[in-house]
PDB file of C-alpha atoms and ligand atoms in Angstrom:
ATOM      1  CA  MET H   1       0.000   0.000   0.000  1.00  0.00           C
ATOM      2  CA  LYS H   2       1.501   3.332  -1.091  1.00  0.00           C
ATOM      3  CA  HIS H   3       0.519   6.834  -0.001  1.00  0.00           C
ATOM      4  CA  GLU H   4      -0.883   9.106  -2.695  1.00  0.00           C
ATOM      5  CA  ASN H   5       1.660  11.746  -1.623  1.00  0.00           C
ATOM      6  CA  PRO H   6       5.031  10.453  -2.911  1.00  0.00           C
ATOM      7  CA  ASP H   7       6.827  12.412  -0.174  1.00  0.00           C
ATOM      8  CA  TYR H   8       5.624   9.764   2.299  1.00  0.00           C
ATOM      9  CA  LEU H   9       7.953   6.788   1.910  1.00  0.00           C
ATOM     10  CA  LEU H  10       7.219   3.434   3.532  1.00  0.00           C
ATOM     11  CA  HIS H  11      10.357   1.862   4.930  1.00  0.00           C
ATOM     12  CA  ILE H  12      10.516  -1.714   6.186  1.00  0.00           C
ATOM     13  CA  GLY H  13      12.792  -1.863   9.194  1.00  0.00           C
ATOM     14  CA  THR H  14      13.047  -1.069  12.875  1.00  0.00           C
ATOM     15  CA  PRO H  15      13.101   2.607  13.859  1.00  0.00           C
ATOM     16  CA  SER H  16      16.210   4.004  15.527  1.00  0.00           C
ATOM     17  CA  VAL H  17      16.122   4.283  19.307  1.00  0.00           C
ATOM     18  CA  GLU H  18      15.933   8.064  18.968  1.00  0.00           C
ATOM     19  CA  ASP H  19      13.035   8.061  16.476  1.00  0.00           C
ATOM     20  CA  TYR H  20      11.240   5.368  18.454  1.00  0.00           C
ATOM     21  CA  ARG H  21      11.367   7.308  21.715  1.00  0.00           C
ATOM     22  CA  ARG H  22      10.416  10.590  20.048  1.00  0.00           C
ATOM     23  CA  LEU H  23       7.466   9.153  18.134  1.00  0.00           C
ATOM     24  CA  ARG H  24       6.073   7.429  21.216  1.00  0.00           C
ATOM     25  CA  GLU H  25       6.307  10.663  23.114  1.00  0.00           C
ATOM     26  CA  VAL H  26       4.847  13.057  20.535  1.00  0.00           C
ATOM     27  CA  SER H  27       1.975  10.697  19.768  1.00  0.00           C
ATOM     28  CA  GLY H  28       1.034  10.468  23.445  1.00  0.00           C
ATOM     29  CA  LEU H  29       2.080   6.877  24.101  1.00  0.00           C
ATOM     30  CA  SER H  30       3.819   6.164  27.413  1.00  0.00           C
ATOM     31  CA  PRO H  31       7.528   7.032  27.297  1.00  0.00           C
ATOM     32  CA  LYS H  32      10.179   4.306  27.058  1.00  0.00           C
ATOM     33  CA  SER H  33      13.640   4.749  28.535  1.00  0.00           C
ATOM     34  CA  GLN H  34      16.788   4.733  26.440  1.00  0.00           C
ATOM     35  CA  HIS H  35      17.762   1.479  28.160  1.00  0.00           C
ATOM     36  CA  ALA H  36      14.422  -0.235  27.480  1.00  0.00           C
ATOM     37  CA  ALA H  37      14.429   0.850  23.830  1.00  0.00           C
ATOM     38  CA  GLU H  38      18.029  -0.249  23.287  1.00  0.00           C
ATOM     39  CA  LYS H  39      17.248  -3.639  24.853  1.00  0.00           C
ATOM     40  CA  GLY H  40      13.903  -4.195  23.139  1.00  0.00           C
ATOM     41  CA  LEU H  41      14.165  -2.862  19.593  1.00  0.00           C
ATOM     42  CA  PRO H  42      16.706  -5.448  18.351  1.00  0.00           C
ATOM     43  CA  ASN H  43      14.145  -8.165  19.212  1.00  0.00           C
ATOM     44  CA  THR H  44      11.620  -6.808  16.720  1.00  0.00           C
ATOM     45  CA  ILE H  45      10.177  -9.421  14.361  1.00  0.00           C
ATOM     46  CA  PHE H  46       9.010  -6.908  11.779  1.00  0.00           C
ATOM     47  CA  ALA H  47       8.608  -3.152  11.725  1.00  0.00           C
ATOM     48  CA  ALA H  48       7.671  -0.390   9.331  1.00  0.00           C
ATOM     49  CA  THR H  49       8.192   3.343   9.413  1.00  0.00           C
ATOM     50  CA  ILE H  50       7.126   6.198   7.171  1.00  0.00           C
ATOM     51  CA  ILE H  51       9.699   8.799   6.250  1.00  0.00           C
ATOM     52  CA  TYR H  52       8.735  12.337   5.213  1.00  0.00           C
ATOM     53  CA  HIS H  53      11.553  14.629   4.059  1.00  0.00           C
ATOM     54  CA  ALA H  54      14.134  12.541   5.979  1.00  0.00           C
ATOM     55  CA  GLU H  55      12.063  12.592   9.156  1.00  0.00           C
ATOM     56  CA  THR H  56      10.429   9.485  10.623  1.00  0.00           C
ATOM     57  CA  VAL H  57       6.771  10.426  11.098  1.00  0.00           C
ATOM     58  CA  ALA H  58       5.043   7.061  11.672  1.00  0.00           C
ATOM     59  CA  MET H  59       5.931   3.597  12.913  1.00  0.00           C
ATOM     60  CA  GLY H  60       4.614   0.211  13.946  1.00  0.00           C
ATOM     61  CA  ARG H  61       6.213  -3.003  15.151  1.00  0.00           C
ATOM     62  CA  ILE H  62       5.486  -6.692  15.559  1.00  0.00           C
ATOM     63  CA  VAL H  63       7.019  -8.516  18.513  1.00  0.00           C
ATOM     64  CA  GLY H  64       6.565 -12.100  19.680  1.00  0.00           C
ATOM     65  CA  ASP H  65       7.983 -15.578  19.070  1.00  0.00           C
ATOM     66  CA  ASP H  66       7.635 -15.470  15.263  1.00  0.00           C
ATOM     67  CA  GLY H  67       5.739 -18.732  15.149  1.00  0.00           C
ATOM     68  CA  CYS H  68       2.845 -19.070  17.557  1.00  0.00           C
ATOM     69  CA  PHE H  69       2.279 -15.550  18.837  1.00  0.00           C
ATOM     70  CA  TYR H  70       2.629 -12.111  17.330  1.00  0.00           C
ATOM     71  CA  GLN H  71       1.798  -8.804  18.998  1.00  0.00           C
ATOM     72  CA  ILE H  72       1.314  -5.523  17.200  1.00  0.00           C
ATOM     73  CA  VAL H  73       2.777  -2.636  19.210  1.00  0.00           C
ATOM     74  CA  ASP H  74       4.013   0.946  18.887  1.00  0.00           C
ATOM     75  CA  ILE H  75       1.537   2.104  16.254  1.00  0.00           C
ATOM     76  CA  ALA H  76       2.194   5.827  16.318  1.00  0.00           C
ATOM     77  CA  VAL H  77       1.890   8.725  13.910  1.00  0.00           C
ATOM     78  CA  ASP H  78       3.343  12.189  14.555  1.00  0.00           C
ATOM     79  CA  PRO H  79       0.295  14.405  15.302  1.00  0.00           C
ATOM     80  CA  ALA H  80       1.352  16.797  12.528  1.00  0.00           C
ATOM     81  CA  HIS H  81       0.796  13.930  10.071  1.00  0.00           C
ATOM     82  CA  GLN H  82      -2.236  12.186  11.571  1.00  0.00           C
ATOM     83  CA  GLY H  83      -5.493  11.737   9.681  1.00  0.00           C
ATOM     84  CA  LYS H  84      -3.713  11.349   6.334  1.00  0.00           C
ATOM     85  CA  GLY H  85      -3.796   7.581   6.065  1.00  0.00           C
ATOM     86  CA  LEU H  86      -0.321   6.881   7.458  1.00  0.00           C
ATOM     87  CA  GLY H  87      -1.592   4.709  10.308  1.00  0.00           C
ATOM     88  CA  LYS H  88      -3.447   2.611   7.765  1.00  0.00           C
ATOM     89  CA  ILE H  89      -0.331   2.151   5.623  1.00  0.00           C
ATOM     90  CA  VAL H  90       1.758   1.066   8.615  1.00  0.00           C
ATOM     91  CA  VAL H  91      -0.851  -1.407   9.877  1.00  0.00           C
ATOM     92  CA  ALA H  92      -1.397  -2.764   6.338  1.00  0.00           C
ATOM     93  CA  SER H  93       2.312  -3.450   6.077  1.00  0.00           C
ATOM     94  CA  LEU H  94       2.391  -5.332   9.402  1.00  0.00           C
ATOM     95  CA  VAL H  95      -0.711  -7.330   8.495  1.00  0.00           C
ATOM     96  CA  ASP H  96       0.774  -8.185   5.079  1.00  0.00           C
ATOM     97  CA  PHE H  97       3.803  -9.579   6.915  1.00  0.00           C
ATOM     98  CA  VAL H  98       1.844 -11.898   9.226  1.00  0.00           C
ATOM     99  CA  GLN H  99      -0.488 -12.950   6.413  1.00  0.00           C
ATOM    100  CA  ALA H 100       2.531 -13.968   4.356  1.00  0.00           C
ATOM    101  CA  GLU H 101       4.837 -15.386   7.036  1.00  0.00           C
ATOM    102  CA  ALA H 102       2.962 -16.537  10.141  1.00  0.00           C
ATOM    103  CA  PRO H 103       2.195 -20.273  10.358  1.00  0.00           C
ATOM    104  CA  ASP H 104      -1.333 -21.664  10.367  1.00  0.00           C
ATOM    105  CA  GLY H 105      -3.041 -20.967  13.700  1.00  0.00           C
ATOM    106  CA  ALA H 106      -0.766 -18.099  14.700  1.00  0.00           C
ATOM    107  CA  TYR H 107      -2.398 -15.665  17.134  1.00  0.00           C
ATOM    108  CA  VAL H 108      -1.936 -12.008  16.293  1.00  0.00           C
ATOM    109  CA  SER H 109      -3.058  -9.675  19.057  1.00  0.00           C
ATOM    110  CA  LEU H 110      -2.901  -6.072  20.166  1.00  0.00           C
ATOM    111  CA  ILE H 111      -4.268  -3.701  22.750  1.00  0.00           C
ATOM    112  CA  ALA H 112      -6.243  -0.971  21.007  1.00  0.00           C
ATOM    113  CA  ASP H 113      -6.180   2.429  22.685  1.00  0.00           C
ATOM    114  CA  GLY H 114      -9.311   4.526  22.193  1.00  0.00           C
ATOM    115  CA  PRO H 115     -10.400   5.124  18.599  1.00  0.00           C
ATOM    116  CA  ALA H 116      -7.432   3.159  17.222  1.00  0.00           C
ATOM    117  CA  ARG H 117      -9.796   0.175  17.443  1.00  0.00           C
ATOM    118  CA  TYR H 118     -11.517   1.422  14.285  1.00  0.00           C
ATOM    119  CA  LEU H 119      -8.206   1.352  12.451  1.00  0.00           C
ATOM    120  CA  TYR H 120      -7.492  -2.253  13.482  1.00  0.00           C
ATOM    121  CA  ALA H 121     -11.060  -3.365  12.755  1.00  0.00           C
ATOM    122  CA  LYS H 122     -10.458  -2.456   9.110  1.00  0.00           C
ATOM    123  CA  PHE H 123      -7.881  -5.247   8.982  1.00  0.00           C
ATOM    124  CA  GLY H 124     -10.033  -7.927  10.593  1.00  0.00           C
ATOM    125  CA  PHE H 125      -9.083  -7.536  14.265  1.00  0.00           C
ATOM    126  CA  GLU H 126     -11.996  -8.276  16.579  1.00  0.00           C
ATOM    127  CA  PRO H 127     -12.525  -7.558  20.282  1.00  0.00           C
ATOM    128  CA  VAL H 128     -11.777 -10.550  22.522  1.00  0.00           C
ATOM    129  CA  SER H 129     -14.294  -9.367  25.134  1.00  0.00           C
ATOM    130  CA  PRO H 130     -16.539 -10.406  26.762  1.00  0.00           C
ATOM    131  CA  GLU H 131     -15.146 -13.958  26.640  1.00  0.00           C
ATOM    132  CA  SER H 132     -11.667 -12.640  27.407  1.00  0.00           C
ATOM    133  CA  ILE H 133     -10.206  -9.356  28.574  1.00  0.00           C
ATOM    134  CA  GLY H 134      -6.781  -7.904  27.920  1.00  0.00           C
ATOM    135  CA  MET H 135      -4.688  -7.777  31.093  1.00  0.00           C
ATOM    136  CA  ALA H 136      -1.369  -6.105  31.717  1.00  0.00           C
ATOM    137  CA  LEU H 137       1.290  -5.688  34.384  1.00  0.00           C
ATOM    138  CA  ARG H 138       3.463  -2.606  34.304  1.00  0.00           C
ATOM    139  CA  ILE H 139       6.910  -2.955  35.884  1.00  0.00           C
ATOM    140  CA  GLN H 140       7.705   0.102  38.014  1.00  0.00           C
ATOM    141  CA  ARG H 141      11.267   0.575  39.262  1.00  0.00           C
ATOM    142  CA  SER H 142      12.101   3.682  41.226  1.00  0.00           C
TER     143      SER H 142
HETATM  144  C1  LIG D 201      -4.176   5.862  15.993  1.00  0.00           C
HETATM  145  C2  LIG D 201      -3.208   6.448  14.957  1.00  0.00           C
HETATM  146  C3  LIG D 201      -2.015   5.537  14.805  1.00  0.00           C
HETATM  147  C4  LIG D 201      -3.970   6.544  13.623  1.00  0.00           C
HETATM  148  O1  LIG D 201      -3.068   7.022  12.637  1.00  0.00           O
HETATM  149  P1  LIG D 201      -3.549   8.020  11.503  1.00  0.00           P
HETATM  150  O2  LIG D 201      -2.467   8.126  10.497  1.00  0.00           O
HETATM  151  O3  LIG D 201      -4.018   9.293  12.118  1.00  0.00           O
HETATM  152  O4  LIG D 201      -4.797   7.222  10.931  1.00  0.00           O
HETATM  153  P2  LIG D 201      -5.282   7.114   9.430  1.00  0.00           P
HETATM  154  O5  LIG D 201      -5.343   8.480   8.843  1.00  0.00           O
HETATM  155  O6  LIG D 201      -4.455   6.091   8.743  1.00  0.00           O
HETATM  156  O7  LIG D 201      -6.758   6.576   9.649  1.00  0.00           O
HETATM  157  C5  LIG D 201      -6.957   5.222   9.901  1.00  0.00           C
HETATM  158  C6  LIG D 201      -8.393   4.835  10.005  1.00  0.00           C
HETATM  159  O8  LIG D 201      -8.708   4.781  11.383  1.00  0.00           O
HETATM  160  C7  LIG D 201     -10.016   5.243  11.571  1.00  0.00           C
HETATM  161  N1  LIG D 201     -10.003   6.200  12.651  1.00  0.00           N
HETATM  162  C8  LIG D 201      -8.960   6.886  13.135  1.00  0.00           C
HETATM  163  N2  LIG D 201      -9.344   7.642  14.170  1.00  0.00           N
HETATM  164  C9  LIG D 201     -10.661   7.440  14.314  1.00  0.00           C
HETATM  165  C10 LIG D 201     -11.638   7.941  15.191  1.00  0.00           C
HETATM  166  N3  LIG D 201     -11.336   8.848  16.136  1.00  0.00           N
HETATM  167  N4  LIG D 201     -12.901   7.496  15.090  1.00  0.00           N
HETATM  168  C11 LIG D 201     -13.223   6.607  14.124  1.00  0.00           C
HETATM  169  N5  LIG D 201     -12.336   6.101  13.248  1.00  0.00           N
HETATM  170  C12 LIG D 201     -11.077   6.512  13.355  1.00  0.00           C
HETATM  171  C13 LIG D 201     -10.510   5.893  10.343  1.00  0.00           C
HETATM  172  O9  LIG D 201     -11.625   5.135   9.953  1.00  0.00           O
HETATM  173  C14 LIG D 201      -9.391   5.776   9.352  1.00  0.00           C
HETATM  174  O10 LIG D 201      -9.787   5.132   8.196  1.00  0.00           O
HETATM  175  P3  LIG D 201     -10.524   5.934   6.982  1.00  0.00           P
HETATM  176  O11 LIG D 201      -9.630   7.070   6.632  1.00  0.00           O
HETATM  177  O12 LIG D 201     -10.596   4.877   5.911  1.00  0.00           O
HETATM  178  O13 LIG D 201     -11.840   6.339   7.516  1.00  0.00           O
HETATM  179  C15 LIG D 201      -2.753   7.887  15.341  1.00  0.00           C
HETATM  180  O14 LIG D 201      -3.881   8.679  15.548  1.00  0.00           O
HETATM  181  C16 LIG D 201      -1.877   7.945  16.581  1.00  0.00           C
HETATM  182  O15 LIG D 201      -0.656   7.877  16.498  1.00  0.00           O
HETATM  183  N6  LIG D 201      -2.509   8.105  17.756  1.00  0.00           N
HETATM  184  C17 LIG D 201      -1.783   8.257  19.009  1.00  0.00           C
HETATM  185  C18 LIG D 201      -1.094   6.992  19.429  1.00  0.00           C
HETATM  186  C19 LIG D 201      -2.041   5.825  19.516  1.00  0.00           C
HETATM  187  O16 LIG D 201      -3.113   5.912  20.121  1.00  0.00           O
HETATM  188  N7  LIG D 201      -1.636   4.706  18.903  1.00  0.00           N
HETATM  189  C20 LIG D 201      -2.423   3.510  18.883  1.00  0.00           C
HETATM  190  C21 LIG D 201      -2.124   2.687  20.073  1.00  0.00           C
HETATM  191  S1  LIG D 201      -3.136   1.237  20.116  1.00  0.00           S
END
């Protein structure tokens, strides 16, 4: 999937630690430390970014065991570039990857924040509630 504006370039690959931390922050996602990003990003299964005039303005990643379980994380678009279809291009690229590479029966999940659920629903993601609920544990070190 390509953007109609040729200045938006889809790039397959993991964002740099700097771009990753900046994009999470400007898009309102919880901040990640330099240490956490440096430790986690190399374990990415698949990631896509969108570059606009040499600046990374959107990203998304897949993490997991690359066989049984895949989780879509870090879907973020710089607010200055939101509402232009970039989120859709990033998610389409991640979904194309799992459709092509994940084995039969693989479970692809995500936690949808707020209206982002409408974006994921376009690609076939369905709520797991009420049979199941998403649960999370946040590690807090002082
Ligand atoms: C969610 C986010 C990634 C969407 O990116 P975006 O580039 O602005 O989204 P797009 O322009 O590609 O729009 C994607 C689709 O989502 C849907 N959508 C987005 N926001 C919506 C809203 N508030 N209500 C209903 N639908 C919405 C639209 O239907 C749109 O599809 P359409 O243009 O065919 O109608 C972006 O807003 C963002 O970074 N938000 C902050 C961080 C965040 O919440 N990330 C998701 C964590 S789960």
